Amino acid sequence: KQEVTQIPAALSVPEGENLVLNCSFTDSAIYNLQWFRQDPGKGLTSLLLIQSSQREQTSGRLNASLDKSSGRSTLYIAASQPGDSATYLCAVRPLGQGGSEKLVFGKGTKLTVNP
Amino acid sequence: DAGVIQSPRHEVTEMGQEVTLRCKPISGHNSLFWYRQTMMRGLELLIYFNNNVPIDDSGMPEDRFSAKMPNASFSTLKIQPSEPRDSAVYFCASSYYVGGRGNQPQHFGDGTRLSIL
């Protein structure tokens, strides 16, 4: 059974710092991995999607990497800003589900960027 | 473009009552997902539909939960009878599924915060 873990559960950094959020998964048989952002009282917003054949994806100050063989992904945020404060979740879409779109989520890392 | 629309945003009701949550997916999307989020268990998929047909309902906790998608623009999640342990935030999401290894992100609504007293 696929399990996704995100450590740490919470992280507090000063504004301007570069930071890395970690995600690990137990089964490397995946279609893709996604990073989401969740603001308080809101739904999830998709940030980056990395296909299983890719190593990384970039969007603005965000860069996500994928090492499928070791079951790890990182989300790098450059020059953090207070507006980046949110909970970041990663999710994998496992293979072997008959093409199912089911995602398995980690519990997230709550990021606080202090001015 | 309108995103995924869920109603109500908040629901407080007494144990034993029937609860109905509603979702309107993004126009043109052909997959719809119902999730439940709690502090203890995180985000869990309850059920998802493709082209209005339930594909995976393995996450539906028990017979008290049921979901329908009568057409491409509307879905409901019903709990009857409700229990305090059903208190959670329920999210609906939609995507455009292109088949096989198609990789399309899921778009989430803002959720329904459900409290069962």
mmCIF file with all atom_site columns, N, CA and C in Angstrom, chain A residues 6 10 12 31 70 87 94 101 106:
data_model
loop_
_atom_site.group_PDB
_atom_site.id
_atom_site.type_symbol
_atom_site.label_atom_id
_atom_site.label_alt_id
_atom_site.label_comp_id
_atom_site.label_asym_id
_atom_site.label_entity_id
_atom_site.label_seq_id
_atom_site.pdbx_PDB_ins_code
_atom_site.Cartn_x
_atom_site.Cartn_y
_atom_site.Cartn_z
_atom_site.occupancy
_atom_site.B_iso_or_equiv
_atom_site.pdbx_formal_charge
_atom_site.auth_seq_id
_atom_site.auth_comp_id
_atom_site.auth_asym_id
_atom_site.auth_atom_id
_atom_site.pdbx_PDB_model_num
ATOM 1  N N  . GLN A 1 6   ? 5.488  13.453 4.795   1.00 0.00 ? 6   GLN A N  1
ATOM 2  C CA . GLN A 1 6   ? 6.104  14.772 4.670   1.00 0.00 ? 6   GLN A CA 1
ATOM 3  C C  . GLN A 1 6   ? 6.663  15.187 6.029   1.00 0.00 ? 6   GLN A C  1
ATOM 4  N N  . ALA A 1 10  ? 5.776  21.086 10.330  1.00 0.00 ? 10  ALA A N  1
ATOM 5  C CA . ALA A 1 10  ? 5.684  22.545 10.338  1.00 0.00 ? 10  ALA A CA 1
ATOM 6  C C  . ALA A 1 10  ? 7.085  23.122 10.225  1.00 0.00 ? 10  ALA A C  1
ATOM 7  N N  . SER A 1 12  ? 9.127  27.146 10.131  1.00 0.00 ? 12  SER A N  1
ATOM 8  C CA . SER A 1 12  ? 9.041  28.600 10.220  1.00 0.00 ? 12  SER A CA 1
ATOM 9  C C  . SER A 1 12  ? 10.382 29.189 9.795   1.00 0.00 ? 12  SER A C  1
ATOM 10 N N  . TYR A 1 31  ? 2.608  7.076  -11.543 1.00 0.00 ? 31  TYR A N  1
ATOM 11 C CA . TYR A 1 31  ? 2.439  7.823  -12.797 1.00 0.00 ? 31  TYR A CA 1
ATOM 12 C C  . TYR A 1 31  ? 3.085  9.195  -12.675 1.00 0.00 ? 31  TYR A C  1
ATOM 13 N N  . SER A 1 70  ? 14.409 6.331  -5.359  1.00 0.00 ? 70  SER A N  1
ATOM 14 C CA . SER A 1 70  ? 14.588 6.428  -3.901  1.00 0.00 ? 70  SER A CA 1
ATOM 15 C C  . SER A 1 70  ? 13.305 6.838  -3.197  1.00 0.00 ? 70  SER A C  1
ATOM 16 N N  . THR A 1 87  ? -0.001 25.617 3.812   1.00 0.00 ? 87  THR A N  1
ATOM 17 C CA . THR A 1 87  ? 0.356  24.206 3.965   1.00 0.00 ? 87  THR A CA 1
ATOM 18 C C  . THR A 1 87  ? 0.603  23.625 2.576   1.00 0.00 ? 87  THR A C  1
ATOM 19 N N  . PRO A 1 94  ? -0.496 6.421  -7.923  1.00 0.00 ? 94  PRO A N  1
ATOM 20 C CA . PRO A 1 94  ? 0.160  5.112  -8.053  1.00 0.00 ? 94  PRO A CA 1
ATOM 21 C C  . PRO A 1 94  ? -0.177 4.412  -9.363  1.00 0.00 ? 94  PRO A C  1
ATOM 22 N N  . GLU A 1 101 ? -7.305 7.337  -11.382 1.00 0.00 ? 101 GLU A N  1
ATOM 23 C CA . GLU A 1 101 ? -6.755 8.659  -11.106 1.00 0.00 ? 101 GLU A CA 1
ATOM 24 C C  . GLU A 1 101 ? -6.555 8.906  -9.616  1.00 0.00 ? 101 GLU A C  1
ATOM 25 N N  . GLY A 1 106 ? 0.228  13.102 1.218   1.00 0.00 ? 106 GLY A N  1
ATOM 26 C CA . GLY A 1 106 ? 0.879  13.264 2.507   1.00 0.00 ? 106 GLY A CA 1
ATOM 27 C C  . GLY A 1 106 ? 0.033  14.195 3.361   1.00 0.00 ? 106 GLY A C  1
#
